[in-house]
Amino acid sequence: MASSSASQGNGNALRLVALLLCVMFIVDQAAAAVVPVGGNTGWMLGNKFSKLSIKSKDQLLFKYPANVHDVVQVSGADYKSCNANGQTRRSGYDQISLGPGTYYFICGVSDHCKQGMKVTVTVS
Ligand SMILES: [Cu+2]
């Protein structure tokens, strides 16, 4: 009798652990997000960018008219001086996955970077 009750207790504990794992998985999935740079208005002149923090499971999204802007991934030094030297994206809808670290993006068109189209992204 006592042993039967104990094994039932183990079964319940296993079910609880399984349920918790499912919930953790679902919560983890839900937490992964597409983070638009500049919010709903996107990558554009006049928007405030400066710093953004995301998780490595998130995706960064640069949304902009492709005939007006671009997105250049640059070094910290080139970020400061607005030197558009680096990998350039031009699709108008650039979705980017990044590992943990610090990344610098600027607009390479005309003087847009000096006008504020630059963002530092910290990925944890
Ligand atoms: Cu631009």
XYZ file of C-alpha atoms and ligand atoms in Angstrom:
125
model
C 0.000 0.000 0.000
C 2.718 2.406 1.000
C 4.857 1.479 -2.035
C 1.900 1.881 -4.423
C 1.241 5.351 -3.075
C 4.939 6.237 -3.416
C 5.079 5.129 -7.077
C 1.936 7.123 -7.774
C 3.693 10.100 -6.249
C 6.674 9.562 -8.575
C 4.341 9.381 -11.567
C 2.761 12.680 -10.620
C 6.164 14.258 -10.127
C 7.261 13.073 -13.600
C 4.071 14.460 -15.140
C 4.711 17.771 -13.421
C 8.299 17.887 -14.705
C 7.116 17.076 -18.250
C 4.476 19.793 -18.027
C 7.020 22.309 -16.736
C 9.403 21.477 -19.598
C 6.587 22.021 -22.109
C 5.679 25.358 -20.558
C 9.330 26.456 -20.488
C 9.705 25.491 -24.149
C 6.580 27.436 -25.138
C 7.617 30.498 -23.116
C 11.089 30.337 -24.686
C 9.602 30.180 -28.183
C 7.256 33.060 -27.454
C 10.131 35.177 -26.171
C 12.034 34.988 -29.483
C 11.130 38.115 -31.380
C 11.709 40.129 -34.521
C 12.877 43.501 -33.267
C 12.343 46.343 -35.728
C 15.050 49.009 -35.563
C 13.261 52.326 -35.042
C 10.024 50.637 -33.969
C 7.043 50.831 -36.290
C 8.420 53.762 -38.279
C 11.575 51.803 -39.047
C 14.994 52.775 -40.377
C 14.479 56.382 -41.463
C 15.805 59.927 -41.094
C 14.478 61.779 -38.073
C 14.074 58.641 -36.003
C 16.061 58.234 -32.787
C 18.143 55.055 -32.664
C 21.343 55.146 -30.570
C 21.194 51.862 -28.611
C 19.248 48.640 -28.838
C 19.511 45.469 -26.751
C 18.268 42.137 -28.045
C 18.702 38.433 -27.306
C 20.637 36.165 -29.650
C 17.441 34.244 -30.451
C 15.819 37.490 -31.633
C 16.136 38.829 -35.132
C 16.952 42.406 -35.941
C 14.806 43.969 -38.657
C 15.757 46.990 -40.723
C 12.716 48.187 -42.654
C 13.134 51.098 -45.084
C 12.554 52.191 -48.677
C 15.429 50.469 -50.510
C 15.856 53.367 -52.967
C 16.407 55.831 -50.106
C 18.543 54.060 -47.473
C 20.793 51.075 -46.907
C 22.278 49.299 -43.886
C 26.023 49.001 -43.437
C 27.528 46.896 -40.649
C 30.664 48.719 -39.510
C 33.356 48.691 -36.817
C 33.112 50.831 -33.692
C 35.602 53.325 -35.132
C 33.740 53.587 -38.450
C 30.508 53.950 -36.495
C 31.917 56.990 -34.689
C 33.236 58.604 -37.868
C 30.267 57.535 -40.035
C 32.567 55.738 -42.452
C 30.337 53.336 -44.428
C 32.947 50.620 -44.783
C 31.497 47.146 -44.277
C 28.853 44.608 -45.260
C 26.026 46.474 -46.952
C 22.404 45.369 -47.080
C 19.929 47.000 -49.475
C 16.780 44.891 -49.588
C 14.597 47.335 -47.671
C 13.626 44.484 -45.355
C 16.786 43.101 -43.826
C 16.248 40.500 -41.141
C 19.488 39.742 -39.314
C 20.437 37.046 -36.777
C 23.354 37.886 -34.510
C 25.362 36.019 -31.899
C 26.196 37.583 -28.546
C 28.285 40.753 -28.899
C 28.128 44.406 -29.872
C 27.338 45.449 -33.428
C 27.290 48.773 -35.231
C 25.025 49.688 -38.127
C 24.815 52.923 -40.069
C 23.076 54.179 -43.178
C 25.685 54.593 -45.911
C 23.639 56.943 -48.088
C 24.728 60.591 -48.277
C 25.165 62.095 -44.779
C 22.309 60.107 -43.205
C 24.636 58.625 -40.583
C 25.737 62.083 -39.451
C 22.060 63.023 -39.284
C 21.492 60.191 -36.835
C 20.863 57.027 -38.858
C 23.187 54.879 -36.753
C 22.498 52.263 -34.138
C 24.534 50.220 -31.679
C 23.098 46.772 -31.049
C 24.021 44.718 -28.018
C 23.182 41.027 -28.278
C 23.098 38.864 -25.163
Cu 19.679 56.682 -45.092
